[in-house]
Amino acid sequence: MKLSRKIVIPMIALGCMFAFTACSKQTGQKPEKETTALRTKDIKRPINTSQKKENTEVTIDQKQEKKQDASTQAKRNVAKATTTEVPIATKKDEKKSAKTETVVYNGFADGNCVEVQKEDGSFEVMLVMDDALIKKLDSMDIGSKIKISYKAKAGQANKQIIKVN
């Protein structure tokens, strides 16, 4: 059966129009409904327009004050943390004898710092300056208990591991 071009071309065109029209309606409807629903939930209508302007100015001033208070408080917290909670070791501290303790090894924090968990549950990052100790610690399993000897290092807040048993 042979169909003429005058019938086939319009049928193909109608089929394509129908297919593309159906697709565009399905994909186009969902986002519009969602955004409309979100917009209607967020709309707050003031009773009096003059009250709205006054309240907006007060709210903006309050927000600016809160931001300034928050940044001031954050600066105070940083200053307090760096000055009181983390003492820097001196030459006098470095001359004291080493302490020995059993800790849980949690792996390297960076190239020459190891994180350990002490017996009291606190975590501490300690320096490792000796290449042999770095290789030894690197070969150990994370989570294993190890016995270390450490002491203060002048100019550093973190203690230095000097021996691993």
mmCIF file of C-alpha atoms in Angstrom:
data_model
loop_
_atom_site.group_PDB
_atom_site.id
_atom_site.type_symbol
_atom_site.label_atom_id
_atom_site.label_comp_id
_atom_site.label_asym_id
_atom_site.label_seq_id
_atom_site.Cartn_x
_atom_site.Cartn_y
_atom_site.Cartn_z
ATOM 1 C CA MET A 1 0.000 0.000 0.000
ATOM 2 C CA LYS A 2 1.453 3.295 -1.087
ATOM 3 C CA LEU A 3 0.542 6.558 0.680
ATOM 4 C CA SER A 4 1.065 9.888 -0.963
ATOM 5 C CA ARG A 5 3.385 12.516 0.440
ATOM 6 C CA LYS A 6 0.470 14.886 0.956
ATOM 7 C CA ILE A 7 -0.945 12.551 3.638
ATOM 8 C CA VAL A 8 2.254 11.228 5.275
ATOM 9 C CA ILE A 9 3.989 14.581 5.947
ATOM 10 C CA PRO A 10 1.009 16.204 7.716
ATOM 11 C CA MET A 11 0.474 13.024 9.795
ATOM 12 C CA ILE A 12 4.112 13.083 10.947
ATOM 13 C CA ALA A 13 3.875 16.792 11.745
ATOM 14 C CA LEU A 14 0.682 16.271 13.784
ATOM 15 C CA GLY A 15 2.250 13.348 15.638
ATOM 16 C CA CYS A 16 5.317 15.408 16.543
ATOM 17 C CA MET A 17 3.211 18.356 17.668
ATOM 18 C CA PHE A 18 1.112 16.080 19.852
ATOM 19 C CA ALA A 19 4.183 14.413 21.394
ATOM 20 C CA PHE A 20 6.026 17.679 22.110
ATOM 21 C CA THR A 21 2.892 19.381 23.424
ATOM 22 C CA ALA A 22 2.218 16.557 25.869
ATOM 23 C CA CYS A 23 5.812 16.581 27.122
ATOM 24 C CA SER A 24 5.979 20.322 27.632
ATOM 25 C CA LYS A 25 2.764 20.426 29.661
ATOM 26 C CA GLN A 26 3.947 17.726 32.067
ATOM 27 C CA THR A 27 7.360 19.209 32.779
ATOM 28 C CA GLY A 28 6.170 22.811 32.854
ATOM 29 C CA GLN A 29 3.341 22.351 35.354
ATOM 30 C CA LYS A 30 5.153 20.924 38.362
ATOM 31 C CA PRO A 31 7.682 23.713 39.019
ATOM 32 C CA GLU A 32 5.002 26.377 38.645
ATOM 33 C CA LYS A 33 2.806 24.715 41.247
ATOM 34 C CA GLU A 34 5.698 24.249 43.664
ATOM 35 C CA THR A 35 6.920 27.830 43.376
ATOM 36 C CA THR A 36 3.392 29.173 43.670
ATOM 37 C CA ALA A 37 2.818 27.111 46.783
ATOM 38 C CA LEU A 38 6.098 28.282 48.292
ATOM 39 C CA ARG A 39 5.355 31.893 47.472
ATOM 40 C CA THR A 40 1.936 31.831 49.096
ATOM 41 C CA LYS A 41 3.330 30.329 52.281
ATOM 42 C CA ASP A 42 6.018 33.011 52.614
ATOM 43 C CA ILE A 43 3.758 36.017 51.975
ATOM 44 C CA LYS A 44 2.973 38.111 55.037
ATOM 45 C CA ARG A 45 0.427 40.817 54.441
ATOM 46 C CA PRO A 46 0.506 43.839 56.754
ATOM 47 C CA ILE A 47 -2.746 45.368 57.933
ATOM 48 C CA ASN A 48 -1.515 48.925 57.623
ATOM 49 C CA THR A 49 1.213 49.981 55.168
ATOM 50 C CA SER A 50 2.548 52.759 57.398
ATOM 51 C CA GLN A 51 3.130 50.256 60.202
ATOM 52 C CA LYS A 52 5.008 47.997 57.804
ATOM 53 C CA LYS A 53 7.612 50.672 57.005
ATOM 54 C CA GLU A 54 8.238 51.468 60.677
ATOM 55 C CA ASN A 55 8.562 47.790 61.639
ATOM 56 C CA THR A 56 10.929 47.120 58.754
ATOM 57 C CA GLU A 57 13.303 49.880 59.829
ATOM 58 C CA VAL A 58 13.335 48.640 63.421
ATOM 59 C CA THR A 59 13.928 45.079 62.241
ATOM 60 C CA ILE A 60 16.867 46.116 60.060
ATOM 61 C CA ASP A 61 18.429 48.060 62.942
ATOM 62 C CA GLN A 62 17.930 45.110 65.272
ATOM 63 C CA LYS A 63 19.502 42.726 62.756
ATOM 64 C CA GLN A 64 22.550 44.982 62.399
ATOM 65 C CA GLU A 65 22.935 45.191 66.183
ATOM 66 C CA LYS A 66 22.665 41.405 66.493
ATOM 67 C CA LYS A 67 25.325 40.922 63.796
ATOM 68 C CA GLN A 68 27.653 43.353 65.563
ATOM 69 C CA ASP A 69 27.042 41.675 68.927
ATOM 70 C CA ALA A 70 27.652 38.239 67.421
ATOM 71 C CA SER A 71 30.891 39.297 65.730
ATOM 72 C CA THR A 72 32.110 41.021 68.895
ATOM 73 C CA GLN A 73 31.337 37.920 70.950
ATOM 74 C CA ALA A 74 33.089 35.708 68.393
ATOM 75 C CA LYS A 75 36.203 37.902 68.566
ATOM 76 C CA ARG A 76 36.162 37.666 72.361
ATOM 77 C CA ASN A 77 35.831 33.876 72.214
ATOM 78 C CA VAL A 78 38.751 33.580 69.790
ATOM 79 C CA ALA A 79 40.919 35.883 71.885
ATOM 80 C CA LYS A 80 40.058 33.952 75.043
ATOM 81 C CA ALA A 81 40.749 30.581 73.420
ATOM 82 C CA THR A 82 44.117 31.633 72.044
ATOM 83 C CA THR A 83 45.341 33.370 75.188
ATOM 84 C CA THR A 84 44.083 31.281 78.095
ATOM 85 C CA GLU A 85 43.373 27.758 76.917
ATOM 86 C CA VAL A 86 46.468 27.007 74.823
ATOM 87 C CA PRO A 87 49.690 27.767 76.675
ATOM 88 C CA ILE A 88 52.846 28.010 74.601
ATOM 89 C CA ALA A 89 55.805 26.068 75.987
ATOM 90 C CA THR A 90 58.985 27.889 76.998
ATOM 91 C CA LYS A 91 62.634 26.784 77.228
ATOM 92 C CA LYS A 92 62.040 26.141 80.923
ATOM 93 C CA ASP A 93 59.144 23.748 80.085
ATOM 94 C CA GLU A 94 61.302 21.968 77.514
ATOM 95 C CA LYS A 95 63.959 21.150 80.141
ATOM 96 C CA LYS A 96 61.444 19.243 82.326
ATOM 97 C CA SER A 97 61.499 15.447 82.231
ATOM 98 C CA ALA A 98 59.360 13.471 79.793
ATOM 99 C CA LYS A 99 55.985 12.015 80.795
ATOM 100 C CA THR A 100 54.895 8.489 79.864
ATOM 101 C CA GLU A 101 51.275 7.614 79.159
ATOM 102 C CA THR A 102 49.172 4.958 77.440
ATOM 103 C CA VAL A 103 46.986 6.456 74.706
ATOM 104 C CA VAL A 104 44.802 5.365 71.790
ATOM 105 C CA TYR A 105 46.445 6.131 68.436
ATOM 106 C CA ASN A 106 44.016 7.896 66.025
ATOM 107 C CA GLY A 107 46.373 8.495 63.092
ATOM 108 C CA PHE A 108 48.187 11.452 61.604
ATOM 109 C CA ALA A 109 46.523 14.869 61.649
ATOM 110 C CA ASP A 110 49.062 16.087 59.066
ATOM 111 C CA GLY A 111 52.623 15.245 58.013
ATOM 112 C CA ASN A 112 54.207 15.476 61.464
ATOM 113 C CA CYS A 113 51.309 15.613 63.954
ATOM 114 C CA VAL A 114 49.522 12.640 65.505
ATOM 115 C CA GLU A 115 46.108 12.652 67.151
ATOM 116 C CA VAL A 116 45.787 10.557 70.321
ATOM 117 C CA GLN A 117 43.045 9.962 72.845
ATOM 118 C CA LYS A 118 44.168 10.051 76.452
ATOM 119 C CA GLU A 119 42.889 7.802 79.237
ATOM 120 C CA ASP A 120 40.567 10.554 80.514
ATOM 121 C CA GLY A 121 38.829 10.623 77.108
ATOM 122 C CA SER A 122 40.309 13.914 75.904
ATOM 123 C CA PHE A 123 41.913 14.216 72.477
ATOM 124 C CA GLU A 124 45.275 15.794 71.838
ATOM 125 C CA VAL A 125 47.445 16.477 68.809
ATOM 126 C CA MET A 126 51.143 15.847 69.363
ATOM 127 C CA LEU A 127 54.209 16.631 67.269
ATOM 128 C CA VAL A 128 56.440 13.877 65.868
ATOM 129 C CA MET A 129 59.767 15.222 64.614
ATOM 130 C CA ASP A 130 61.826 12.007 64.321
ATOM 131 C CA ASP A 131 61.538 10.212 60.954
ATOM 132 C CA ALA A 132 61.925 6.782 62.584
ATOM 133 C CA LEU A 133 58.998 7.525 64.924
ATOM 134 C CA ILE A 134 56.895 8.754 61.993
ATOM 135 C CA LYS A 135 57.493 5.480 60.116
ATOM 136 C CA LYS A 136 56.751 3.434 63.233
ATOM 137 C CA LEU A 137 53.490 5.284 63.929
ATOM 138 C CA ASP A 138 52.480 5.151 60.264
ATOM 139 C CA SER A 139 52.732 1.358 60.296
ATOM 140 C CA MET A 140 50.479 1.045 63.382
ATOM 141 C CA ASP A 141 46.748 0.366 63.238
ATOM 142 C CA ILE A 142 44.399 3.227 64.014
ATOM 143 C CA GLY A 143 42.591 2.643 67.291
ATOM 144 C CA SER A 144 45.399 0.625 68.888
ATOM 145 C CA LYS A 145 46.677 1.431 72.376
ATOM 146 C CA ILE A 146 50.266 2.569 72.521
ATOM 147 C CA LYS A 147 52.605 3.749 75.248
ATOM 148 C CA ILE A 148 54.311 7.058 74.470
ATOM 149 C CA SER A 149 56.782 9.370 76.144
ATOM 150 C CA TYR A 150 56.355 13.070 75.453
ATOM 151 C CA LYS A 151 57.465 16.467 76.634
ATOM 152 C CA ALA A 152 56.994 20.143 75.855
ATOM 153 C CA LYS A 153 58.613 21.728 72.829
ATOM 154 C CA ALA A 154 59.661 25.384 73.225
ATOM 155 C CA GLY A 155 57.546 27.745 71.141
ATOM 156 C CA GLN A 156 54.834 25.133 70.539
ATOM 157 C CA ALA A 157 51.415 24.604 72.083
ATOM 158 C CA ASN A 158 51.480 20.894 71.201
ATOM 159 C CA LYS A 159 53.697 18.441 73.048
ATOM 160 C CA GLN A 160 56.324 16.407 71.195
ATOM 161 C CA ILE A 161 56.405 12.606 71.204
ATOM 162 C CA ILE A 162 59.947 11.440 71.829
ATOM 163 C CA LYS A 163 59.448 7.687 72.252
ATOM 164 C CA VAL A 164 56.872 5.040 71.268
ATOM 165 C CA ASN A 165 56.820 1.649 73.014
#
